[in-house]
Amino acid sequence: QIIELDGTVGHTPAGRSQVDAIFNVNIPELVPIFSKAIVADKLGHLQGSFIAVEEGGRWRIRKTQFAANGTDAYQLRVGGAIENSGQFELHSEFGVPDPAAFGARFGIDIPRYATFKGKGVISGNQNKLNYQGKMSIGRIQSETKLTASLGRGKPQVKGKMSIAQFFLADIGIDQRLSLPIATSGKTNLANDEQAKPETSSSRVDTLAESSHDTSTQGGSGASAPASDDSQTLLDREPLDLSDLRQVNLDLQISIDQLIGADFSIQKLAGQVKLNDAVLKISPMRVTLEGGYADFDLVVDARNTPSVALKVTGDELKLGGVVPHTQPDLQLAGKYQQVSFL
């Protein structure tokens, strides 16, 4: 059986019909009715109860609670009540021990994510929703407050997200970004001589010579095959920005510390606004290596999409900012820059 239902029919003190029932939903049997692509064999059952009251010829759920059972793929618990005025409050808990395996069941790629847990309260009425909750991904702990309402024909979402420490490894990002201390073949360690840092011009010359050698291999006009691990940063496919027209958003983001494999950003804070298909991130400040970098981004998707980016940095210590993708480039000192795109 897909759904089992057992209950009683009675009346409220006001004389309205009332149903008190318990239910059991077999998820592996139910899901294939709606989607054959979802692997639902170990998603267990939803078991719970509800109270429904008849009002003016319509039935309304007044109270419910249910939980997932018979599965190790996830944990789910929901409970709440709806008042006569339409005001409601739902408490929820949701956890996924193995997000990668769970996402794969739905065709979602979530590689190397740590254990997920979430707990929160949703309240409101037919005109406004409020959410307040806490979420964790491994060691990442976050608090979120959101308010959603309907205005000008689309949802209006406003809120704040705060994270104390954001460990990139817990969302599968473990690349090393800082400049490693490495020696080149020209360094004479026996005589305790230090290799001189390459100037920017010598670095460009080296890259140019490398490019020329590559382009002339195998005869005139021949080019070397691309590396198997090469990736295209930007291609010619147009970006689909239609989703920016679906909702208006005003979100404050604050991360006290962003921690990578071998680097740390002291502070990341900013505001994300989306209003009538115009996305603005202004500013998103990153505090690191004794200085800061401000990112101002505007994406306008109202007509012909346009993108504008401004980056401002000051007092940045280069030795901790330059990534290890250029291991021969050793830089020291402080850096200031203003860029527009």
mmCIF file of C-alpha atoms in Angstrom:
data_model
loop_
_atom_site.group_PDB
_atom_site.id
_atom_site.type_symbol
_atom_site.label_atom_id
_atom_site.label_comp_id
_atom_site.label_asym_id
_atom_site.label_seq_id
_atom_site.Cartn_x
_atom_site.Cartn_y
_atom_site.Cartn_z
ATOM 1 C CA GLN A 1 0.000 0.000 0.000
ATOM 2 C CA ILE A 2 1.144 3.506 -0.775
ATOM 3 C CA ILE A 3 -0.825 5.398 1.889
ATOM 4 C CA GLU A 4 -2.396 3.978 5.022
ATOM 5 C CA LEU A 5 -4.879 6.127 6.923
ATOM 6 C CA ASP A 6 -6.696 5.369 10.169
ATOM 7 C CA GLY A 7 -8.744 7.773 12.266
ATOM 8 C CA THR A 8 -11.980 8.903 13.814
ATOM 9 C CA VAL A 9 -14.643 11.420 12.857
ATOM 10 C CA GLY A 10 -16.164 13.649 15.529
ATOM 11 C CA HIS A 11 -17.211 17.206 16.211
ATOM 12 C CA THR A 12 -15.578 20.278 17.718
ATOM 13 C CA PRO A 13 -17.203 22.110 20.656
ATOM 14 C CA ALA A 14 -18.549 24.548 18.052
ATOM 15 C CA GLY A 15 -20.288 21.686 16.242
ATOM 16 C CA ARG A 16 -17.953 21.459 13.254
ATOM 17 C CA SER A 17 -16.893 18.114 11.827
ATOM 18 C CA GLN A 18 -13.417 17.013 12.842
ATOM 19 C CA VAL A 19 -11.138 14.184 11.717
ATOM 20 C CA ASP A 20 -8.320 12.863 13.900
ATOM 21 C CA ALA A 21 -6.093 10.522 11.913
ATOM 22 C CA ILE A 22 -2.737 8.822 11.739
ATOM 23 C CA PHE A 23 -1.042 8.065 8.438
ATOM 24 C CA ASN A 24 1.807 6.101 6.925
ATOM 25 C CA VAL A 25 3.174 7.035 3.489
ATOM 26 C CA ASN A 26 5.367 4.539 1.655
ATOM 27 C CA ILE A 27 7.858 6.848 -0.100
ATOM 28 C CA PRO A 28 9.490 4.174 -2.348
ATOM 29 C CA GLU A 29 6.034 3.342 -3.731
ATOM 30 C CA LEU A 30 4.799 6.928 -3.980
ATOM 31 C CA VAL A 31 7.735 8.672 -5.695
ATOM 32 C CA PRO A 32 7.773 6.595 -8.943
ATOM 33 C CA ILE A 33 4.216 7.768 -9.646
ATOM 34 C CA PHE A 34 5.558 11.304 -10.092
ATOM 35 C CA SER A 35 9.135 10.681 -11.237
ATOM 36 C CA LYS A 36 10.886 7.572 -12.531
ATOM 37 C CA ALA A 37 14.272 9.300 -12.388
ATOM 38 C CA ILE A 38 14.441 9.456 -8.579
ATOM 39 C CA VAL A 39 15.981 6.432 -6.852
ATOM 40 C CA ALA A 40 13.574 6.065 -3.927
ATOM 41 C CA ASP A 41 14.186 2.487 -2.780
ATOM 42 C CA LYS A 42 15.679 3.474 0.626
ATOM 43 C CA LEU A 43 13.774 6.656 1.424
ATOM 44 C CA GLY A 44 11.617 4.965 4.053
ATOM 45 C CA HIS A 45 8.167 6.008 5.258
ATOM 46 C CA LEU A 46 6.566 9.211 6.475
ATOM 47 C CA GLN A 47 4.532 8.497 9.582
ATOM 48 C CA GLY A 48 2.492 10.970 11.564
ATOM 49 C CA SER A 49 -0.886 12.378 12.480
ATOM 50 C CA PHE A 50 -3.159 15.321 11.737
ATOM 51 C CA ILE A 51 -6.349 17.006 12.839
ATOM 52 C CA ALA A 52 -8.617 18.410 10.129
ATOM 53 C CA VAL A 53 -11.718 20.569 10.696
ATOM 54 C CA GLU A 54 -14.555 21.323 8.285
ATOM 55 C CA GLU A 55 -15.311 25.023 7.876
ATOM 56 C CA GLY A 56 -17.913 26.329 5.473
ATOM 57 C CA GLY A 57 -17.809 23.227 3.320
ATOM 58 C CA ARG A 58 -13.979 23.155 3.196
ATOM 59 C CA TRP A 59 -11.578 21.031 5.204
ATOM 60 C CA ARG A 60 -8.573 22.663 6.824
ATOM 61 C CA ILE A 61 -5.693 21.012 8.668
ATOM 62 C CA ARG A 62 -5.432 22.439 12.172
ATOM 63 C CA LYS A 63 -2.492 20.450 13.534
ATOM 64 C CA THR A 64 -0.013 17.951 12.156
ATOM 65 C CA GLN A 65 3.213 16.186 12.985
ATOM 66 C CA PHE A 66 5.187 13.616 11.036
ATOM 67 C CA ALA A 67 8.644 12.111 10.800
ATOM 68 C CA ALA A 68 10.687 9.898 8.487
ATOM 69 C CA ASN A 69 11.172 6.299 9.574
ATOM 70 C CA GLY A 70 12.841 3.227 8.167
ATOM 71 C CA THR A 71 15.676 5.052 6.418
ATOM 72 C CA ASP A 72 19.282 6.038 7.089
ATOM 73 C CA ALA A 73 19.444 8.341 4.059
ATOM 74 C CA TYR A 74 17.967 11.335 5.882
ATOM 75 C CA GLN A 75 16.210 12.487 9.051
ATOM 76 C CA LEU A 76 13.031 14.548 8.943
ATOM 77 C CA ARG A 77 10.695 15.780 11.651
ATOM 78 C CA VAL A 78 7.920 18.368 11.182
ATOM 79 C CA GLY A 79 5.219 19.587 13.532
ATOM 80 C CA GLY A 80 2.962 22.586 13.833
ATOM 81 C CA ALA A 81 -0.485 24.121 14.039
ATOM 82 C CA ILE A 82 -2.724 26.463 12.045
ATOM 83 C CA GLU A 83 -5.014 28.889 13.845
ATOM 84 C CA ASN A 84 -8.523 29.858 12.768
ATOM 85 C CA SER A 85 -7.177 33.191 11.537
ATOM 86 C CA GLY A 86 -4.886 31.388 9.094
ATOM 87 C CA GLN A 87 -1.753 32.116 11.077
ATOM 88 C CA PHE A 88 0.503 29.058 11.262
ATOM 89 C CA GLU A 89 3.779 27.903 12.769
ATOM 90 C CA LEU A 90 5.777 24.857 11.728
ATOM 91 C CA HIS A 91 8.878 23.480 13.420
ATOM 92 C CA SER A 92 11.178 21.371 11.265
ATOM 93 C CA GLU A 93 14.371 19.352 11.570
ATOM 94 C CA PHE A 94 16.176 17.887 8.588
ATOM 95 C CA GLY A 95 19.474 16.047 8.356
ATOM 96 C CA VAL A 96 21.477 14.205 5.698
ATOM 97 C CA PRO A 97 24.460 12.097 6.863
ATOM 98 C CA ASP A 98 25.821 11.668 3.320
ATOM 99 C CA PRO A 99 24.751 14.584 1.061
ATOM 100 C CA ALA A 100 26.590 13.187 -1.989
ATOM 101 C CA ALA A 101 24.722 9.870 -1.868
ATOM 102 C CA PHE A 102 21.411 11.572 -1.074
ATOM 103 C CA GLY A 103 21.764 14.070 -3.918
ATOM 104 C CA ALA A 104 22.648 11.310 -6.360
ATOM 105 C CA ARG A 105 19.209 9.785 -5.782
ATOM 106 C CA PHE A 106 17.653 12.960 -7.198
ATOM 107 C CA GLY A 107 20.214 13.472 -9.939
ATOM 108 C CA ILE A 108 21.882 16.315 -8.020
ATOM 109 C CA ASP A 109 25.673 16.471 -7.899
ATOM 110 C CA ILE A 110 26.824 17.366 -4.354
ATOM 111 C CA PRO A 111 30.416 16.147 -4.252
ATOM 112 C CA ARG A 112 32.230 15.767 -0.952
ATOM 113 C CA TYR A 113 29.821 17.744 1.207
ATOM 114 C CA ALA A 114 30.016 17.065 4.932
ATOM 115 C CA THR A 115 27.023 16.003 7.016
ATOM 116 C CA PHE A 116 24.104 18.422 6.765
ATOM 117 C CA LYS A 117 21.762 19.384 9.613
ATOM 118 C CA GLY A 118 19.068 22.028 9.699
ATOM 119 C CA LYS A 119 16.559 23.168 12.291
ATOM 120 C CA GLY A 120 14.126 26.041 12.036
ATOM 121 C CA VAL A 121 10.692 27.586 12.424
ATOM 122 C CA ILE A 122 8.433 28.735 9.588
ATOM 123 C CA SER A 123 5.537 31.009 10.533
ATOM 124 C CA GLY A 124 3.158 33.385 8.839
ATOM 125 C CA ASN A 125 -0.090 33.556 6.939
ATOM 126 C CA GLN A 126 -1.274 33.629 3.352
ATOM 127 C CA ASN A 127 0.370 37.029 2.812
ATOM 128 C CA LYS A 128 3.687 36.738 4.621
ATOM 129 C CA LEU A 129 6.194 34.036 5.607
ATOM 130 C CA ASN A 130 8.935 34.186 8.209
ATOM 131 C CA TYR A 131 11.795 31.741 8.631
ATOM 132 C CA GLN A 132 14.345 31.584 11.417
ATOM 133 C CA GLY A 133 16.742 28.685 11.696
ATOM 134 C CA LYS A 134 20.185 27.236 12.119
ATOM 135 C CA MET A 135 22.057 25.058 9.679
ATOM 136 C CA SER A 136 25.317 23.148 9.754
ATOM 137 C CA ILE A 137 27.467 21.519 7.073
ATOM 138 C CA GLY A 138 30.193 19.686 8.924
ATOM 139 C CA ARG A 139 31.896 22.354 11.029
ATOM 140 C CA ILE A 140 30.104 25.245 9.302
ATOM 141 C CA GLN A 141 27.453 26.776 11.563
ATOM 142 C CA SER A 142 25.031 29.375 10.176
ATOM 143 C CA GLU A 143 22.021 31.346 11.348
ATOM 144 C CA THR A 144 19.408 32.620 8.909
ATOM 145 C CA LYS A 145 16.445 34.968 9.208
ATOM 146 C CA LEU A 146 14.173 35.471 6.190
ATOM 147 C CA THR A 147 10.914 37.244 5.493
ATOM 148 C CA ALA A 148 8.968 36.624 2.290
ATOM 149 C CA SER A 149 5.918 38.432 0.997
ATOM 150 C CA LEU A 150 4.158 38.929 -2.312
ATOM 151 C CA GLY A 151 4.472 42.329 -3.897
ATOM 152 C CA ARG A 152 4.274 43.678 -7.450
ATOM 153 C CA GLY A 153 3.373 40.199 -8.663
ATOM 154 C CA LYS A 154 6.523 38.448 -7.408
ATOM 155 C CA PRO A 155 7.964 37.217 -4.099
ATOM 156 C CA GLN A 156 9.882 39.758 -2.035
ATOM 157 C CA VAL A 157 12.528 38.086 0.133
ATOM 158 C CA LYS A 158 14.533 39.951 2.761
ATOM 159 C CA GLY A 159 16.852 38.632 5.432
ATOM 160 C CA LYS A 160 20.255 38.001 6.922
ATOM 161 C CA MET A 161 22.689 35.072 7.010
ATOM 162 C CA SER A 162 25.522 34.902 9.532
ATOM 163 C CA ILE A 163 28.341 32.349 9.641
ATOM 164 C CA ALA A 164 31.091 32.301 12.260
ATOM 165 C CA GLN A 165 33.586 30.025 10.488
ATOM 166 C CA PHE A 166 33.202 28.780 6.919
ATOM 167 C CA PHE A 167 35.403 25.747 6.254
ATOM 168 C CA LEU A 168 35.712 25.326 2.484
ATOM 169 C CA ALA A 169 36.772 21.685 2.884
ATOM 170 C CA ASP A 170 33.326 20.896 4.313
ATOM 171 C CA ILE A 171 31.729 21.785 0.966
ATOM 172 C CA GLY A 172 34.342 19.889 -1.029
ATOM 173 C CA ILE A 173 36.752 22.762 -1.794
ATOM 174 C CA ASP A 174 40.272 21.847 -0.708
ATOM 175 C CA GLN A 175 42.504 23.531 -3.293
ATOM 176 C CA ARG A 176 45.609 25.194 -1.936
ATOM 177 C CA LEU A 177 45.680 28.903 -2.753
ATOM 178 C CA SER A 178 48.638 30.451 -0.965
ATOM 179 C CA LEU A 179 52.084 30.823 -2.527
ATOM 180 C CA PRO A 180 54.300 27.891 -1.489
ATOM 181 C CA ILE A 181 57.944 28.488 -0.703
ATOM 182 C CA ALA A 182 59.682 26.722 -3.565
ATOM 183 C CA THR A 183 63.138 26.953 -5.072
ATOM 184 C CA SER A 184 63.911 27.072 -8.780
ATOM 185 C CA GLY A 185 66.762 25.385 -10.558
ATOM 186 C CA LYS A 186 68.629 28.710 -10.682
ATOM 187 C CA THR A 187 68.872 29.004 -6.902
ATOM 188 C CA ASN A 188 72.327 28.222 -5.499
ATOM 189 C CA LEU A 189 71.580 26.876 -2.028
ATOM 190 C CA ALA A 190 75.174 25.754 -1.523
ATOM 191 C CA ASN A 191 76.359 29.370 -1.508
ATOM 192 C CA ASP A 192 73.321 30.504 0.542
ATOM 193 C CA GLU A 193 72.269 32.760 -2.337
ATOM 194 C CA GLN A 194 68.620 33.665 -2.552
ATOM 195 C CA ALA A 195 66.887 33.559 -5.888
ATOM 196 C CA LYS A 196 65.805 36.948 -7.089
ATOM 197 C CA PRO A 197 62.048 37.353 -7.574
ATOM 198 C CA GLU A 198 60.994 37.585 -11.175
ATOM 199 C CA THR A 199 59.792 40.989 -12.181
ATOM 200 C CA SER A 200 56.430 41.250 -13.857
ATOM 201 C CA SER A 201 58.101 41.963 -17.223
ATOM 202 C CA SER A 202 60.334 38.888 -17.037
ATOM 203 C CA ARG A 203 57.300 36.806 -16.171
ATOM 204 C CA VAL A 204 55.432 38.101 -19.213
ATOM 205 C CA ASP A 205 58.446 37.419 -21.435
ATOM 206 C CA THR A 206 58.632 33.852 -20.140
ATOM 207 C CA LEU A 207 54.942 33.304 -20.857
ATOM 208 C CA ALA A 208 55.299 34.809 -24.325
ATOM 209 C CA GLU A 209 58.223 32.572 -25.182
ATOM 210 C CA SER A 210 56.322 29.546 -23.931
ATOM 211 C CA SER A 211 53.319 30.507 -26.043
ATOM 212 C CA HIS A 212 55.531 31.026 -29.121
ATOM 213 C CA ASP A 213 57.236 27.667 -28.670
ATOM 214 C CA THR A 214 53.880 25.938 -28.319
ATOM 215 C CA SER A 215 52.375 27.592 -31.369
ATOM 216 C CA THR A 216 55.325 26.685 -33.614
ATOM 217 C CA GLN A 217 55.611 23.047 -32.666
ATOM 218 C CA GLY A 218 54.854 20.581 -35.458
ATOM 219 C CA GLY A 219 55.273 23.110 -38.270
ATOM 220 C CA SER A 220 53.819 26.431 -39.216
ATOM 221 C CA GLY A 221 50.329 27.087 -37.931
ATOM 222 C CA ALA A 222 50.220 23.899 -35.861
ATOM 223 C CA SER A 223 49.050 24.184 -32.296
ATOM 224 C CA ALA A 224 49.596 21.856 -29.388
ATOM 225 C CA PRO A 225 46.596 19.868 -28.239
ATOM 226 C CA ALA A 226 44.861 21.209 -25.151
ATOM 227 C CA SER A 227 45.611 19.576 -21.845
ATOM 228 C CA ASP A 228 43.103 17.000 -20.672
ATOM 229 C CA ASP A 229 42.530 18.952 -17.458
ATOM 230 C CA SER A 230 42.112 22.330 -19.159
ATOM 231 C CA GLN A 231 38.850 24.142 -18.481
ATOM 232 C CA THR A 232 37.049 26.935 -20.313
ATOM 233 C CA LEU A 233 36.455 29.935 -18.088
ATOM 234 C CA LEU A 234 34.059 31.709 -20.464
ATOM 235 C CA ASP A 235 32.474 30.223 -23.549
ATOM 236 C CA ARG A 236 30.231 31.592 -26.260
ATOM 237 C CA GLU A 237 27.031 30.117 -24.869
ATOM 238 C CA PRO A 238 24.645 32.872 -23.696
ATOM 239 C CA LEU A 239 23.954 33.015 -19.972
ATOM 240 C CA ASP A 240 20.390 32.266 -18.919
ATOM 241 C CA LEU A 241 19.466 35.100 -16.555
ATOM 242 C CA SER A 242 15.694 34.623 -16.710
ATOM 243 C CA ASP A 243 15.570 33.497 -13.068
ATOM 244 C CA LEU A 244 16.558 37.003 -11.994
ATOM 245 C CA ARG A 245 13.094 38.161 -13.051
ATOM 246 C CA GLN A 246 11.248 35.752 -10.787
ATOM 247 C CA VAL A 247 11.936 37.225 -7.334
ATOM 248 C CA ASN A 248 13.159 40.338 -5.529
ATOM 249 C CA LEU A 249 15.821 39.821 -2.871
ATOM 250 C CA ASP A 250 17.577 41.813 -0.159
ATOM 251 C CA LEU A 251 20.044 39.645 1.748
ATOM 252 C CA GLN A 252 22.853 40.589 4.120
ATOM 253 C CA ILE A 253 25.706 38.081 4.317
ATOM 254 C CA SER A 254 28.349 37.991 7.035
ATOM 255 C CA ILE A 255 31.146 35.423 7.410
ATOM 256 C CA ASP A 256 33.553 36.068 10.283
ATOM 257 C CA GLN A 257 36.252 33.749 8.964
ATOM 258 C CA LEU A 258 36.659 31.845 5.692
ATOM 259 C CA ILE A 259 39.094 28.954 6.130
ATOM 260 C CA GLY A 260 40.746 27.113 3.238
ATOM 261 C CA ALA A 261 43.336 24.382 2.989
ATOM 262 C CA ASP A 262 46.232 26.739 3.609
ATOM 263 C CA PHE A 263 44.771 30.235 3.864
ATOM 264 C CA SER A 264 42.281 32.209 5.890
ATOM 265 C CA ILE A 265 40.145 35.260 5.112
ATOM 266 C CA GLN A 266 39.387 37.236 8.234
ATOM 267 C CA LYS A 267 36.033 38.684 7.176
ATOM 268 C CA LEU A 268 33.596 38.530 4.276
ATOM 269 C CA ALA A 269 30.530 40.724 4.447
ATOM 270 C CA GLY A 270 28.184 42.386 2.020
ATOM 271 C CA GLN A 271 24.683 42.879 0.723
ATOM 272 C CA VAL A 272 22.971 41.131 -2.177
ATOM 273 C CA LYS A 273 20.032 42.954 -3.745
ATOM 274 C CA LEU A 274 17.856 41.769 -6.611
ATOM 275 C CA ASN A 275 15.184 44.202 -7.714
ATOM 276 C CA ASP A 276 13.181 43.853 -10.929
ATOM 277 C CA ALA A 277 15.834 41.720 -12.693
ATOM 278 C CA VAL A 278 18.775 43.914 -11.571
ATOM 279 C CA LEU A 279 21.224 42.106 -9.290
ATOM 280 C CA LYS A 280 23.566 44.236 -7.172
ATOM 281 C CA ILE A 281 26.286 43.056 -4.817
ATOM 282 C CA SER A 282 27.531 46.293 -3.307
ATOM 283 C CA PRO A 283 29.871 46.057 -1.691
ATOM 284 C CA MET A 284 31.116 42.595 -0.837
ATOM 285 C CA ARG A 285 34.156 43.281 1.335
ATOM 286 C CA VAL A 286 36.848 40.656 1.826
ATOM 287 C CA THR A 287 39.301 41.354 4.655
ATOM 288 C CA LEU A 288 42.564 39.439 4.389
ATOM 289 C CA GLU A 289 46.328 39.705 4.670
ATOM 290 C CA GLY A 290 46.270 43.021 6.499
ATOM 291 C CA GLY A 291 44.107 44.737 3.887
ATOM 292 C CA TYR A 292 40.815 44.466 2.093
ATOM 293 C CA ALA A 293 39.170 43.996 -1.284
ATOM 294 C CA ASP A 294 35.746 45.365 -2.208
ATOM 295 C CA PHE A 295 33.700 43.760 -4.982
ATOM 296 C CA ASP A 296 30.823 45.681 -6.562
ATOM 297 C CA LEU A 297 28.831 43.680 -9.113
ATOM 298 C CA VAL A 298 25.788 44.719 -11.146
ATOM 299 C CA VAL A 299 23.969 42.292 -13.434
ATOM 300 C CA ASP A 300 21.116 43.874 -15.402
ATOM 301 C CA ALA A 301 18.810 41.305 -17.003
ATOM 302 C CA ARG A 302 15.900 43.580 -17.863
ATOM 303 C CA ASN A 303 16.556 43.811 -21.599
ATOM 304 C CA THR A 304 19.898 42.947 -23.192
ATOM 305 C CA PRO A 305 21.859 41.519 -20.241
ATOM 306 C CA SER A 306 24.826 43.555 -19.040
ATOM 307 C CA VAL A 307 27.438 42.998 -16.345
ATOM 308 C CA ALA A 308 29.549 45.595 -14.518
ATOM 309 C CA LEU A 309 32.228 44.708 -11.976
ATOM 310 C CA LYS A 310 34.392 46.973 -9.856
ATOM 311 C CA VAL A 311 37.186 45.629 -7.647
ATOM 312 C CA THR A 312 38.985 47.846 -5.158
ATOM 313 C CA GLY A 313 41.865 46.573 -3.040
ATOM 314 C CA ASP A 314 44.253 48.212 -0.618
ATOM 315 C CA GLU A 315 47.005 47.200 1.820
ATOM 316 C CA LEU A 316 46.991 43.602 0.595
ATOM 317 C CA LYS A 317 50.149 41.639 1.348
ATOM 318 C CA LEU A 318 51.024 39.950 -1.929
ATOM 319 C CA GLY A 319 52.887 37.037 -0.384
ATOM 320 C CA GLY A 320 49.648 35.714 1.043
ATOM 321 C CA VAL A 321 47.360 36.574 -1.864
ATOM 322 C CA VAL A 322 49.114 35.301 -5.021
ATOM 323 C CA PRO A 323 47.888 31.757 -5.738
ATOM 324 C CA HIS A 324 50.206 28.827 -6.185
ATOM 325 C CA THR A 325 49.224 28.501 -9.836
ATOM 326 C CA GLN A 326 52.301 30.646 -10.513
ATOM 327 C CA PRO A 327 54.900 28.961 -8.298
ATOM 328 C CA ASP A 328 57.836 30.749 -9.970
ATOM 329 C CA LEU A 329 56.395 34.164 -9.183
ATOM 330 C CA GLN A 330 57.541 35.321 -5.739
ATOM 331 C CA LEU A 331 56.149 38.668 -4.642
ATOM 332 C CA ALA A 332 56.396 40.731 -1.488
ATOM 333 C CA GLY A 333 55.081 44.080 -0.332
ATOM 334 C CA LYS A 334 51.597 45.580 -0.339
ATOM 335 C CA TYR A 335 49.162 45.990 -3.203
ATOM 336 C CA GLN A 336 46.529 48.551 -4.172
ATOM 337 C CA GLN A 337 44.224 48.266 -7.171
ATOM 338 C CA VAL A 338 41.005 49.592 -8.663
ATOM 339 C CA SER A 339 39.557 47.610 -11.578
ATOM 340 C CA PHE A 340 36.433 48.035 -13.703
ATOM 341 C CA LEU A 341 34.795 45.542 -16.024
#
